[in-house]
């Protein structure tokens, strides 16, 4: 599920995956959390796919070559982290803000 918040930023939603070592089924364009000893963390490949989908399908970013997000990011509401994207040969950052304990997150525009 993808919707736009009051700020116009895309919000991705996911289902909870709190069982140890199991990833839950994601809604399109989202990344379900997986459990670690420190608590749920995002599955990096699914976050990267979700960011790519938002940038191309919703923000209409042309020339997106790659998306790289850091691994081991905790699912903590109100926290944020940055992914590195390459757009038309230029490296930029995209800020993700965690919106819920279910792994929903908001994707910002490349800066």
mmCIF file with all atom_site columns, C-alpha atoms in Angstrom, residues 3-109:
data_model
loop_
_atom_site.group_PDB
_atom_site.id
_atom_site.type_symbol
_atom_site.label_atom_id
_atom_site.label_alt_id
_atom_site.label_comp_id
_atom_site.label_asym_id
_atom_site.label_entity_id
_atom_site.label_seq_id
_atom_site.pdbx_PDB_ins_code
_atom_site.Cartn_x
_atom_site.Cartn_y
_atom_site.Cartn_z
_atom_site.occupancy
_atom_site.B_iso_or_equiv
_atom_site.pdbx_formal_charge
_atom_site.auth_seq_id
_atom_site.auth_comp_id
_atom_site.auth_asym_id
_atom_site.auth_atom_id
_atom_site.pdbx_PDB_model_num
ATOM 1   C CA . UNK A 1 3   ? -0.361 6.691   -0.107  1.00 0.00 ? 3   UNK A CA 1
ATOM 2   C CA . UNK A 1 4   ? 0.707  10.292  0.139   1.00 0.00 ? 4   UNK A CA 1
ATOM 3   C CA . UNK A 1 5   ? 0.837  12.039  3.523   1.00 0.00 ? 5   UNK A CA 1
ATOM 4   C CA . UNK A 1 6   ? 0.012  15.682  4.247   1.00 0.00 ? 6   UNK A CA 1
ATOM 5   C CA . UNK A 1 7   ? 3.522  16.684  3.193   1.00 0.00 ? 7   UNK A CA 1
ATOM 6   C CA . UNK A 1 8   ? 3.021  15.030  -0.191  1.00 0.00 ? 8   UNK A CA 1
ATOM 7   C CA . UNK A 1 9   ? 5.636  12.361  0.604   1.00 0.00 ? 9   UNK A CA 1
ATOM 8   C CA . UNK A 1 10  ? 4.870  8.770   -0.257  1.00 0.00 ? 10  UNK A CA 1
ATOM 9   C CA . UNK A 1 11  ? 4.108  6.473   2.659   1.00 0.00 ? 11  UNK A CA 1
ATOM 10  C CA . UNK A 1 12  ? 4.659  2.727   2.265   1.00 0.00 ? 12  UNK A CA 1
ATOM 11  C CA . UNK A 1 13  ? 2.812  0.243   4.426   1.00 0.00 ? 13  UNK A CA 1
ATOM 12  C CA . UNK A 1 14  ? 3.686  -3.287  5.440   1.00 0.00 ? 14  UNK A CA 1
ATOM 13  C CA . UNK A 1 15  ? 2.389  -6.146  7.507   1.00 0.00 ? 15  UNK A CA 1
ATOM 14  C CA . UNK A 1 16  ? 3.964  -7.040  10.841  1.00 0.00 ? 16  UNK A CA 1
ATOM 15  C CA . UNK A 1 17  ? 6.626  -9.752  10.855  1.00 0.00 ? 17  UNK A CA 1
ATOM 16  C CA . UNK A 1 18  ? 7.570  -10.227 14.452  1.00 0.00 ? 18  UNK A CA 1
ATOM 17  C CA . UNK A 1 19  ? 8.213  -13.959 14.525  1.00 0.00 ? 19  UNK A CA 1
ATOM 18  C CA . UNK A 1 20  ? 11.870 -14.753 15.073  1.00 0.00 ? 20  UNK A CA 1
ATOM 19  C CA . UNK A 1 21  ? 13.663 -15.087 11.775  1.00 0.00 ? 21  UNK A CA 1
ATOM 20  C CA . UNK A 1 22  ? 10.496 -14.927 9.646   1.00 0.00 ? 22  UNK A CA 1
ATOM 21  C CA . UNK A 1 23  ? 9.656  -12.212 7.183   1.00 0.00 ? 23  UNK A CA 1
ATOM 22  C CA . UNK A 1 24  ? 5.983  -11.430 6.712   1.00 0.00 ? 24  UNK A CA 1
ATOM 23  C CA . UNK A 1 25  ? 4.261  -10.900 3.399   1.00 0.00 ? 25  UNK A CA 1
ATOM 24  C CA . UNK A 1 26  ? 4.680  -7.343  2.195   1.00 0.00 ? 26  UNK A CA 1
ATOM 25  C CA . UNK A 1 27  ? 2.192  -5.163  0.453   1.00 0.00 ? 27  UNK A CA 1
ATOM 26  C CA . UNK A 1 28  ? 3.517  -3.898  -2.905  1.00 0.00 ? 28  UNK A CA 1
ATOM 27  C CA . UNK A 1 29  ? 6.413  -1.459  -2.615  1.00 0.00 ? 29  UNK A CA 1
ATOM 28  C CA . UNK A 1 30  ? 7.055  -2.055  1.061   1.00 0.00 ? 30  UNK A CA 1
ATOM 29  C CA . UNK A 1 31  ? 9.600  -3.803  3.239   1.00 0.00 ? 31  UNK A CA 1
ATOM 30  C CA . UNK A 1 32  ? 8.431  -5.978  6.105   1.00 0.00 ? 32  UNK A CA 1
ATOM 31  C CA . UNK A 1 33  ? 10.538 -6.017  9.223   1.00 0.00 ? 33  UNK A CA 1
ATOM 32  C CA . UNK A 1 34  ? 12.435 -9.142  10.202  1.00 0.00 ? 34  UNK A CA 1
ATOM 33  C CA . UNK A 1 35  ? 13.455 -9.977  13.745  1.00 0.00 ? 35  UNK A CA 1
ATOM 34  C CA . UNK A 1 36  ? 16.944 -9.767  15.164  1.00 0.00 ? 36  UNK A CA 1
ATOM 35  C CA . UNK A 1 37  ? 18.190 -10.069 18.722  1.00 0.00 ? 37  UNK A CA 1
ATOM 36  C CA . UNK A 1 38  ? 17.796 -6.284  19.081  1.00 0.00 ? 38  UNK A CA 1
ATOM 37  C CA . UNK A 1 39  ? 14.245 -6.272  17.672  1.00 0.00 ? 39  UNK A CA 1
ATOM 38  C CA . UNK A 1 40  ? 12.712 -5.953  14.234  1.00 0.00 ? 40  UNK A CA 1
ATOM 39  C CA . UNK A 1 41  ? 14.855 -4.550  11.413  1.00 0.00 ? 41  UNK A CA 1
ATOM 40  C CA . UNK A 1 42  ? 14.072 -3.757  7.793   1.00 0.00 ? 42  UNK A CA 1
ATOM 41  C CA . UNK A 1 43  ? 15.001 -6.229  5.073   1.00 0.00 ? 43  UNK A CA 1
ATOM 42  C CA . UNK A 1 44  ? 17.355 -4.109  2.967   1.00 0.00 ? 44  UNK A CA 1
ATOM 43  C CA . UNK A 1 45  ? 16.553 -5.583  -0.462  1.00 0.00 ? 45  UNK A CA 1
ATOM 44  C CA . UNK A 1 46  ? 12.838 -4.972  0.025   1.00 0.00 ? 46  UNK A CA 1
ATOM 45  C CA . UNK A 1 47  ? 13.415 -1.407  1.260   1.00 0.00 ? 47  UNK A CA 1
ATOM 46  C CA . UNK A 1 48  ? 15.562 -0.715  -1.812  1.00 0.00 ? 48  UNK A CA 1
ATOM 47  C CA . UNK A 1 49  ? 12.827 -2.114  -4.076  1.00 0.00 ? 49  UNK A CA 1
ATOM 48  C CA . UNK A 1 50  ? 10.209 0.000   -2.282  1.00 0.00 ? 50  UNK A CA 1
ATOM 49  C CA . UNK A 1 51  ? 12.296 3.170   -2.590  1.00 0.00 ? 51  UNK A CA 1
ATOM 50  C CA . UNK A 1 52  ? 12.905 2.485   -6.288  1.00 0.00 ? 52  UNK A CA 1
ATOM 51  C CA . UNK A 1 53  ? 9.167  1.984   -6.864  1.00 0.00 ? 53  UNK A CA 1
ATOM 52  C CA . UNK A 1 54  ? 8.219  5.234   -5.094  1.00 0.00 ? 54  UNK A CA 1
ATOM 53  C CA . UNK A 1 55  ? 10.892 7.264   -6.894  1.00 0.00 ? 55  UNK A CA 1
ATOM 54  C CA . UNK A 1 56  ? 9.980  5.964   -10.352 1.00 0.00 ? 56  UNK A CA 1
ATOM 55  C CA . UNK A 1 57  ? 6.216  5.373   -10.112 1.00 0.00 ? 57  UNK A CA 1
ATOM 56  C CA . UNK A 1 58  ? 5.112  8.151   -7.755  1.00 0.00 ? 58  UNK A CA 1
ATOM 57  C CA . UNK A 1 59  ? 7.765  10.879  -7.998  1.00 0.00 ? 59  UNK A CA 1
ATOM 58  C CA . UNK A 1 60  ? 8.524  10.164  -11.685 1.00 0.00 ? 60  UNK A CA 1
ATOM 59  C CA . UNK A 1 61  ? 12.307 10.379  -11.141 1.00 0.00 ? 61  UNK A CA 1
ATOM 60  C CA . UNK A 1 62  ? 13.999 9.807   -14.496 1.00 0.00 ? 62  UNK A CA 1
ATOM 61  C CA . UNK A 1 63  ? 17.479 8.325   -14.818 1.00 0.00 ? 63  UNK A CA 1
ATOM 62  C CA . UNK A 1 64  ? 17.459 6.327   -11.565 1.00 0.00 ? 64  UNK A CA 1
ATOM 63  C CA . UNK A 1 65  ? 20.473 4.020   -11.827 1.00 0.00 ? 65  UNK A CA 1
ATOM 64  C CA . UNK A 1 66  ? 20.735 2.530   -8.331  1.00 0.00 ? 66  UNK A CA 1
ATOM 65  C CA . UNK A 1 67  ? 19.352 2.507   -4.795  1.00 0.00 ? 67  UNK A CA 1
ATOM 66  C CA . UNK A 1 68  ? 21.495 1.461   -1.809  1.00 0.00 ? 68  UNK A CA 1
ATOM 67  C CA . UNK A 1 69  ? 20.102 1.426   1.710   1.00 0.00 ? 69  UNK A CA 1
ATOM 68  C CA . UNK A 1 70  ? 21.988 0.523   4.890   1.00 0.00 ? 70  UNK A CA 1
ATOM 69  C CA . UNK A 1 71  ? 21.326 -2.904  6.399   1.00 0.00 ? 71  UNK A CA 1
ATOM 70  C CA . UNK A 1 72  ? 20.208 -3.528  9.949   1.00 0.00 ? 72  UNK A CA 1
ATOM 71  C CA . UNK A 1 73  ? 17.975 -0.457  10.235  1.00 0.00 ? 73  UNK A CA 1
ATOM 72  C CA . UNK A 1 74  ? 15.644 -0.890  13.247  1.00 0.00 ? 74  UNK A CA 1
ATOM 73  C CA . UNK A 1 75  ? 11.885 -0.547  12.953  1.00 0.00 ? 75  UNK A CA 1
ATOM 74  C CA . UNK A 1 76  ? 11.465 2.295   15.456  1.00 0.00 ? 76  UNK A CA 1
ATOM 75  C CA . UNK A 1 77  ? 8.636  4.765   14.839  1.00 0.00 ? 77  UNK A CA 1
ATOM 76  C CA . UNK A 1 78  ? 9.790  8.370   14.204  1.00 0.00 ? 78  UNK A CA 1
ATOM 77  C CA . UNK A 1 79  ? 13.366 7.279   13.458  1.00 0.00 ? 79  UNK A CA 1
ATOM 78  C CA . UNK A 1 80  ? 14.883 7.905   10.049  1.00 0.00 ? 80  UNK A CA 1
ATOM 79  C CA . UNK A 1 81  ? 17.774 6.865   7.851   1.00 0.00 ? 81  UNK A CA 1
ATOM 80  C CA . UNK A 1 82  ? 19.102 7.737   4.420   1.00 0.00 ? 82  UNK A CA 1
ATOM 81  C CA . UNK A 1 83  ? 19.486 5.661   1.292   1.00 0.00 ? 83  UNK A CA 1
ATOM 82  C CA . UNK A 1 84  ? 21.972 6.563   -1.424  1.00 0.00 ? 84  UNK A CA 1
ATOM 83  C CA . UNK A 1 85  ? 20.582 6.840   -4.948  1.00 0.00 ? 85  UNK A CA 1
ATOM 84  C CA . UNK A 1 86  ? 22.252 7.623   -8.245  1.00 0.00 ? 86  UNK A CA 1
ATOM 85  C CA . UNK A 1 87  ? 20.104 9.760   -10.550 1.00 0.00 ? 87  UNK A CA 1
ATOM 86  C CA . UNK A 1 88  ? 21.431 10.710  -13.993 1.00 0.00 ? 88  UNK A CA 1
ATOM 87  C CA . UNK A 1 89  ? 24.978 10.031  -12.773 1.00 0.00 ? 89  UNK A CA 1
ATOM 88  C CA . UNK A 1 90  ? 24.670 12.161  -9.611  1.00 0.00 ? 90  UNK A CA 1
ATOM 89  C CA . UNK A 1 91  ? 24.759 10.648  -6.104  1.00 0.00 ? 91  UNK A CA 1
ATOM 90  C CA . UNK A 1 92  ? 21.895 11.850  -3.908  1.00 0.00 ? 92  UNK A CA 1
ATOM 91  C CA . UNK A 1 93  ? 20.282 10.877  -0.630  1.00 0.00 ? 93  UNK A CA 1
ATOM 92  C CA . UNK A 1 94  ? 16.702 9.884   0.038   1.00 0.00 ? 94  UNK A CA 1
ATOM 93  C CA . UNK A 1 95  ? 15.490 10.141  3.652   1.00 0.00 ? 95  UNK A CA 1
ATOM 94  C CA . UNK A 1 96  ? 13.173 7.405   4.953   1.00 0.00 ? 96  UNK A CA 1
ATOM 95  C CA . UNK A 1 97  ? 11.145 8.084   8.084   1.00 0.00 ? 97  UNK A CA 1
ATOM 96  C CA . UNK A 1 98  ? 9.678  5.128   9.982   1.00 0.00 ? 98  UNK A CA 1
ATOM 97  C CA . UNK A 1 99  ? 6.008  5.808   10.645  1.00 0.00 ? 99  UNK A CA 1
ATOM 98  C CA . UNK A 1 100 ? 4.887  2.711   12.528  1.00 0.00 ? 100 UNK A CA 1
ATOM 99  C CA . UNK A 1 101 ? 5.983  -0.373  14.421  1.00 0.00 ? 101 UNK A CA 1
ATOM 100 C CA . UNK A 1 102 ? 4.449  -2.349  11.539  1.00 0.00 ? 102 UNK A CA 1
ATOM 101 C CA . UNK A 1 103 ? 7.323  -1.194  9.299   1.00 0.00 ? 103 UNK A CA 1
ATOM 102 C CA . UNK A 1 104 ? 5.473  1.536   7.421   1.00 0.00 ? 104 UNK A CA 1
ATOM 103 C CA . UNK A 1 105 ? 7.788  4.285   6.216   1.00 0.00 ? 105 UNK A CA 1
ATOM 104 C CA . UNK A 1 106 ? 7.736  7.547   4.320   1.00 0.00 ? 106 UNK A CA 1
ATOM 105 C CA . UNK A 1 107 ? 10.048 8.147   1.353   1.00 0.00 ? 107 UNK A CA 1
ATOM 106 C CA . UNK A 1 108 ? 11.403 11.655  0.769   1.00 0.00 ? 108 UNK A CA 1
ATOM 107 C CA . UNK A 1 109 ? 12.535 13.206  -2.482  1.00 0.00 ? 109 UNK A CA 1
#
